[in-house]
PDB file of C-alpha atoms in Angstrom:
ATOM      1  CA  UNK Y   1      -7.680   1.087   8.376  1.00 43.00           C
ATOM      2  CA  UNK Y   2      -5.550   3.817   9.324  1.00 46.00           C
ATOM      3  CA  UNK Y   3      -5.508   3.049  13.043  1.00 42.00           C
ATOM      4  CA  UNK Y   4      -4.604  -0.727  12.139  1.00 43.00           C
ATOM      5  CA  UNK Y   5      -1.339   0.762   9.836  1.00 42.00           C
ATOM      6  CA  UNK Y   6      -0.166   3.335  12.401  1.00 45.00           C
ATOM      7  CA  UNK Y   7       0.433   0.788  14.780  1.00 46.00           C
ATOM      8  CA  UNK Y   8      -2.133   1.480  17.488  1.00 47.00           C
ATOM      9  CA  UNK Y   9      -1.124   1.080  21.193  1.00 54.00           C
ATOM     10  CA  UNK Y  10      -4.442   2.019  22.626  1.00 60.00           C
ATOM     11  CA  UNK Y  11      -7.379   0.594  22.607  1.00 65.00           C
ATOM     12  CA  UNK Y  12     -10.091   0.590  19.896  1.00 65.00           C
ATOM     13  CA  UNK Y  13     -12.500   2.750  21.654  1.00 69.00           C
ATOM     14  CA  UNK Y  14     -10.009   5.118  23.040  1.00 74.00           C
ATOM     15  CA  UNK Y  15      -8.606   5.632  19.393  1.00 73.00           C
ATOM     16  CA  UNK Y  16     -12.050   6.259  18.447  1.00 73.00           C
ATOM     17  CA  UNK Y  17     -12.644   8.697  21.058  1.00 77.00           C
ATOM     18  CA  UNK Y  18      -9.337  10.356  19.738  1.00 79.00           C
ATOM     19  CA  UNK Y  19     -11.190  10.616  16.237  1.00 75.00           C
ATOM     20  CA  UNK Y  20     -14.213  11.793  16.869  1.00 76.00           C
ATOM     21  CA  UNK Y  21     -13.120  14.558  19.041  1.00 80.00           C
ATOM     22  CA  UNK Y  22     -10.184  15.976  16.252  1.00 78.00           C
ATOM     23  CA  UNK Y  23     -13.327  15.520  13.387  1.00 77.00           C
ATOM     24  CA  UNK Y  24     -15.282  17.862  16.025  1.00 75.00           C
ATOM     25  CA  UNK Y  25     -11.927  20.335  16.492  1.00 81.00           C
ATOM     26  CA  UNK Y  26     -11.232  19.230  19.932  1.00 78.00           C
ATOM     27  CA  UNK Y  27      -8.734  17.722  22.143  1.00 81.00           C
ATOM     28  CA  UNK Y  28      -9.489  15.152  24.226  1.00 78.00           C
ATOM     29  CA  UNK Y  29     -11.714  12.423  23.391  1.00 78.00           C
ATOM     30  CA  UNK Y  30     -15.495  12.553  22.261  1.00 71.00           C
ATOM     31  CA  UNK Y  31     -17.909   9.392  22.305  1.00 73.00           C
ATOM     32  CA  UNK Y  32     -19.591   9.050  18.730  1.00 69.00           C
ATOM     33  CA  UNK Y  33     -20.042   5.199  18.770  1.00 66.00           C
ATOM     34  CA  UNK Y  34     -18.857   2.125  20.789  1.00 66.00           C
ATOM     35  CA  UNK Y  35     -16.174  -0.540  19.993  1.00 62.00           C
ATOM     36  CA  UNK Y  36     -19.175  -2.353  19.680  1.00 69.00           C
ATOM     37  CA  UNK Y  37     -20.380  -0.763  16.879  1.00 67.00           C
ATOM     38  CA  UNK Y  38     -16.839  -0.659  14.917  1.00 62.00           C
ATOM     39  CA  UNK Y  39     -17.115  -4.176  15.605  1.00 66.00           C
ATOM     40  CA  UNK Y  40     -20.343  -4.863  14.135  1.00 66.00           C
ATOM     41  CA  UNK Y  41     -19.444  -2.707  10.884  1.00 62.00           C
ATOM     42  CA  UNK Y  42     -15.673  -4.649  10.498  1.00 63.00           C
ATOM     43  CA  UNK Y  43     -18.251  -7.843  10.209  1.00 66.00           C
ATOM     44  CA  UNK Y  44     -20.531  -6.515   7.426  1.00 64.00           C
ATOM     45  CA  UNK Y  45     -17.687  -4.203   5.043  1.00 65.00           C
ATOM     46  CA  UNK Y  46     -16.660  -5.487   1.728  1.00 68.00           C
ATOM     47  CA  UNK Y  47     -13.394  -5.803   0.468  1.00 67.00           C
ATOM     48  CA  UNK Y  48     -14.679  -4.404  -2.715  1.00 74.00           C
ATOM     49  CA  UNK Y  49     -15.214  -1.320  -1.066  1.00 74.00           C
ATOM     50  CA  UNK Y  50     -11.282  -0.939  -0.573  1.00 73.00           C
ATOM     51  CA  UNK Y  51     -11.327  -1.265  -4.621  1.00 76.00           C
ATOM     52  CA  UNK Y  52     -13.682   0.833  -4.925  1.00 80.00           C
ATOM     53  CA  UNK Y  53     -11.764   3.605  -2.444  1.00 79.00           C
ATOM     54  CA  UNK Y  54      -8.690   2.949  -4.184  1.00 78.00           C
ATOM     55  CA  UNK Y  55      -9.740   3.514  -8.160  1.00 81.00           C
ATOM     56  CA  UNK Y  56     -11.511   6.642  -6.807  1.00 86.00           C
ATOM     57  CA  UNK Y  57      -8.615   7.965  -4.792  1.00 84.00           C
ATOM     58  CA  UNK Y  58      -6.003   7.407  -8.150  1.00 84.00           C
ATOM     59  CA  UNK Y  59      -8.458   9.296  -9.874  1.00 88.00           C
ATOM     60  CA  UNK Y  60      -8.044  12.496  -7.919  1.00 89.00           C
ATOM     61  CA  UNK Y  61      -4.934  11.988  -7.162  1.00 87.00           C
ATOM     62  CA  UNK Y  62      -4.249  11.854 -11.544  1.00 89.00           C
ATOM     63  CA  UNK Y  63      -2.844  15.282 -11.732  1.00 91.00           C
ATOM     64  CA  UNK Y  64      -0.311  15.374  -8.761  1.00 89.00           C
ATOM     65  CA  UNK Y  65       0.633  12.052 -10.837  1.00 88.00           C
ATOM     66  CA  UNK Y  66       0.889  13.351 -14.007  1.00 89.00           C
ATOM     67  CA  UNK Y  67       2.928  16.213 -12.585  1.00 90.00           C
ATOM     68  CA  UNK Y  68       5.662  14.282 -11.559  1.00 90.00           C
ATOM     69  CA  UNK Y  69       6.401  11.884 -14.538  1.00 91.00           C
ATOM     70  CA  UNK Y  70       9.563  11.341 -15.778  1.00 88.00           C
ATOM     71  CA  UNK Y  71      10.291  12.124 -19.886  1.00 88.00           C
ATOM     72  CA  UNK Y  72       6.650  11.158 -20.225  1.00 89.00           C
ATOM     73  CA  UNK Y  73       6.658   7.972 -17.886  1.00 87.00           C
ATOM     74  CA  UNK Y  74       5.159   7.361 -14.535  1.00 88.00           C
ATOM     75  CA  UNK Y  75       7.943   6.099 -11.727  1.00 89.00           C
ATOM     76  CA  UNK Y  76       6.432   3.382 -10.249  1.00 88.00           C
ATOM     77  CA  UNK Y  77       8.839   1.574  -7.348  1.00 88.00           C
ATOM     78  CA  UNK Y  78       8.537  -1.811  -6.481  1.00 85.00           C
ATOM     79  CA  UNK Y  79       9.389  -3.440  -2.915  1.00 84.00           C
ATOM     80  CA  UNK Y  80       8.269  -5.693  -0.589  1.00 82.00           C
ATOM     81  CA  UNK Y  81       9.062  -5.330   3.077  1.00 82.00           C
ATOM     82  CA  UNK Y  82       8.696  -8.277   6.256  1.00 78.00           C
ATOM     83  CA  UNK Y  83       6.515  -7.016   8.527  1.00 74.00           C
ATOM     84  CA  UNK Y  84       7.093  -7.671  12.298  1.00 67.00           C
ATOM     85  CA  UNK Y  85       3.485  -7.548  14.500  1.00 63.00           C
ATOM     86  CA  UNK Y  86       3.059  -5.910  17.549  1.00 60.00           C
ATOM     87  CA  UNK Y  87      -0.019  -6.811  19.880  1.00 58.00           C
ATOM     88  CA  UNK Y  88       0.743  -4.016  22.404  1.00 59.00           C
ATOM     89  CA  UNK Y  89       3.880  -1.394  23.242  1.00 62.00           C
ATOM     90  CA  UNK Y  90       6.798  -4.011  23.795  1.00 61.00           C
ATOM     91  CA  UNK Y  91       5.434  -7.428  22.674  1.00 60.00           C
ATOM     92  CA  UNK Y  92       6.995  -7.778  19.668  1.00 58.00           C
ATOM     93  CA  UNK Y  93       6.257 -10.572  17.523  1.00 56.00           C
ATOM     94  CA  UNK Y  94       8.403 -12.715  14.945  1.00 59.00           C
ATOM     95  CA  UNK Y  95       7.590 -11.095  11.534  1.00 57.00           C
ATOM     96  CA  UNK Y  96       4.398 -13.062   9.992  1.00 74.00           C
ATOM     97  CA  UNK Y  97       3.927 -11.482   6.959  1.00 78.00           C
ATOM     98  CA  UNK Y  98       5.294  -9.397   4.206  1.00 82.00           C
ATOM     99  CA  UNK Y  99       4.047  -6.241   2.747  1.00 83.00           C
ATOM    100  CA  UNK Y 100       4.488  -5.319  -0.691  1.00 85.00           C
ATOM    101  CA  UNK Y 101       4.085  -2.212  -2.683  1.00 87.00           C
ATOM    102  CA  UNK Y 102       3.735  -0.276  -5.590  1.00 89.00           C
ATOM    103  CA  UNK Y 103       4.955   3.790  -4.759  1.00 89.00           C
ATOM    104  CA  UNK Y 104       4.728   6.720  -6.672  1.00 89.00           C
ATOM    105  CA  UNK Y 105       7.933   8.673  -5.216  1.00 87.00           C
ATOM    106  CA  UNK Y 106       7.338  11.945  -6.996  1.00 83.00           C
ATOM    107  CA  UNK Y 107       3.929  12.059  -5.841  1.00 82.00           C
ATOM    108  CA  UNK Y 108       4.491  10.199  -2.653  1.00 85.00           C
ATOM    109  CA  UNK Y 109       1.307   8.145  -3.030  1.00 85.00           C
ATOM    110  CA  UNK Y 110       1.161   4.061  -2.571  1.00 86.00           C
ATOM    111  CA  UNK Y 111      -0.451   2.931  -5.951  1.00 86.00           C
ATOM    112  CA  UNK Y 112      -1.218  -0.393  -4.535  1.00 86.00           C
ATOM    113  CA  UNK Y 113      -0.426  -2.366  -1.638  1.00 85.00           C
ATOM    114  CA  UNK Y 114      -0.786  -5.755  -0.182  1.00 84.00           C
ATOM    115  CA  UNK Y 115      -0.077  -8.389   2.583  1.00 82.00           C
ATOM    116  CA  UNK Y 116       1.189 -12.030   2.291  1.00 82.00           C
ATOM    117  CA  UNK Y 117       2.699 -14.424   3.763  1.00 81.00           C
ATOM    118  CA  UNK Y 118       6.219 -14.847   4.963  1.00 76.00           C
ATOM    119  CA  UNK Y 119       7.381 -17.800   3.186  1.00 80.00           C
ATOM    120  CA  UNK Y 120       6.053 -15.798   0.075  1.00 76.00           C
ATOM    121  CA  UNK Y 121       8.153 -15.380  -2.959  1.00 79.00           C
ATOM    122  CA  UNK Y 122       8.876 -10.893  -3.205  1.00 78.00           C
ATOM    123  CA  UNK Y 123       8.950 -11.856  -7.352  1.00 78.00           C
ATOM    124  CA  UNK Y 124       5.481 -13.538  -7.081  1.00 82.00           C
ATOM    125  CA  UNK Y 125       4.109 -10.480  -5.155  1.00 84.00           C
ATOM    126  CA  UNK Y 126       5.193  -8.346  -7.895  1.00 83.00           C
ATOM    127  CA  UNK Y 127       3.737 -10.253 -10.800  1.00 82.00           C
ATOM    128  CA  UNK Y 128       0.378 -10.595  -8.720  1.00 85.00           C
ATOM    129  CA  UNK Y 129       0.660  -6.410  -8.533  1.00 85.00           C
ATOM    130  CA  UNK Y 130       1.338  -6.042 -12.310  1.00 84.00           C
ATOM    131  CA  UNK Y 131      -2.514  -5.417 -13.200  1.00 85.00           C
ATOM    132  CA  UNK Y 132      -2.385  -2.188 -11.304  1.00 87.00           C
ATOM    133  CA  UNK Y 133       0.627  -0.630 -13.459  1.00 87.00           C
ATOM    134  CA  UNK Y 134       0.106   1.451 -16.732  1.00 87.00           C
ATOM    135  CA  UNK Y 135       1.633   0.449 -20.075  1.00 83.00           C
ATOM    136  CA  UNK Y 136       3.617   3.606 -19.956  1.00 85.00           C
ATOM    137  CA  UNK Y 137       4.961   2.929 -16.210  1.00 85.00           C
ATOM    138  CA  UNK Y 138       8.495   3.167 -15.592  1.00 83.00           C
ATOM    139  CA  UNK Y 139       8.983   0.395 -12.643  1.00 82.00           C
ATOM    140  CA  UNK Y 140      11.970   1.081 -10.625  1.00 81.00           C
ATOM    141  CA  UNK Y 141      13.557  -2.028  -9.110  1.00 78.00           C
ATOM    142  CA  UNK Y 142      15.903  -3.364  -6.602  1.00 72.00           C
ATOM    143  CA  UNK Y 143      18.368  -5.918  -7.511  1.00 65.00           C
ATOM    144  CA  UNK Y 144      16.471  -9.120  -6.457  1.00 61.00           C
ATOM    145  CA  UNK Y 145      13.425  -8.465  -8.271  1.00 57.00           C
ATOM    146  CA  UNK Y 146      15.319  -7.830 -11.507  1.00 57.00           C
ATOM    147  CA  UNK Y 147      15.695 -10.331 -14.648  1.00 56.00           C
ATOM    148  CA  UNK Y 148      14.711 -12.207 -17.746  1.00 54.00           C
ATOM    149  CA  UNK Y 149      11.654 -13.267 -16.354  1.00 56.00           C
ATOM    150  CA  UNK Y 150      10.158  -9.819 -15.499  1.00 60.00           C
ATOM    151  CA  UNK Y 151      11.052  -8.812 -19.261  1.00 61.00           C
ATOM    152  CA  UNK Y 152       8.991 -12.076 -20.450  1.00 56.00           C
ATOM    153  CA  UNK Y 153       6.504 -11.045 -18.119  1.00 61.00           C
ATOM    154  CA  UNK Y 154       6.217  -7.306 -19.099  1.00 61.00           C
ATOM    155  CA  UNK Y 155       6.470  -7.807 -23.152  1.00 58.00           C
ATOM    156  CA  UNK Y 156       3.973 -10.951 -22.771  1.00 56.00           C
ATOM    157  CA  UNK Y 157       1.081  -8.269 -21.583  1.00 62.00           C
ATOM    158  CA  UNK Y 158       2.555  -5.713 -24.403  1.00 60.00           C
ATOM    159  CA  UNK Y 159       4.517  -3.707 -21.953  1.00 59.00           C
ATOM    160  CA  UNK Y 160       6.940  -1.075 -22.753  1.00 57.00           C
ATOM    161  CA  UNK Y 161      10.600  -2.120 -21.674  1.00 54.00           C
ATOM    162  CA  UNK Y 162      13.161  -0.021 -20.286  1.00 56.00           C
ATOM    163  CA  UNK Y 163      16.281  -1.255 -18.966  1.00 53.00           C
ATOM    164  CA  UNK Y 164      18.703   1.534 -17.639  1.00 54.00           C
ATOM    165  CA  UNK Y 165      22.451   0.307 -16.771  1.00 52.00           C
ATOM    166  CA  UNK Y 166      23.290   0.375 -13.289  1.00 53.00           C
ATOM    167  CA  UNK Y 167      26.371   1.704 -11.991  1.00 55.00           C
ATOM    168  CA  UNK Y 168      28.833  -0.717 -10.161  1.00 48.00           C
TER     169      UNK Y 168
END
């Protein structure tokens, strides 16, 4: 996962090599297991176990959260960004897909992330992220994601509401 979000100019098996040998404490590379093999595992892994990862990780990561919260409230920003592929160093592609995200800026942790499409709607990306916020979750929005229907939508699931004036 982390060599597909880094955006990996090398090949599989030579960022595998890479890996292995810094696991090991050395430069260079060192052969653990083919392409082949990553290849055959990426077939057979569950989504779930990214679930699974993540509700684990949060966990742990609950007192560097708790640390940083604001007057008793978690900061949780919102934003969704497009996302613009690249196959190999210089073959840029026309962006195919947004990203959107949940962050934790104190803590400096992603509390949930996800991919759609292009065409998708940022506001319907952040209603379909709403199950992974807290009641007492401070979400901190940009100006297009703001309005009535987020209020509905946050006092509908028994939400606390906080609206702080902008300055103009």
């Amino acid at each position: 996962m982390a060599m597909m979000l880094s955006g990996m100019c090398t090949s599989v098996q030579a960022a595998l090599d890479e890996m292995f040998a810094q696991s090991h404490g050395l430069t260079g590379r060192w052969r653990e297991c083919s392409d082949r093999a990553f290849a055959k595992m990426r077939r057979g892994f569950s989504a779930q176990v990214f679930d699974q990862l993540n509700v684990t990780l949060l966990a742990l990561a609950r007192p560097l959260m708790d640390a940083h919260r604001w007057h008793g409230l978690r900061v949780v920003a919102a934003d969704g960004s497009r996302l613009c592929v690249s196959t190999r160093r210089g073959a840029e592609l026309d962006a195919d897909h947004y990203a959107f995200a949940l962050y934790l800026p104190g803590a400096e942790l992603t509390l949930h992330a996800t991919l759609h499409p292009a065409d998708g709607s940022e506001r319907q990306m952040l209603f379909e992220s709403l199950d992974a916020t807290e009641p007492d979750d401070l979400l901190v929005l940009d100006r297009g994601l703001i309005g009535n229907a987020m209020c509905c939508c946050r006092l509908k699931t028994d939400q606390q509401i906080e609206v702080l004036p902008t300055e103009n």
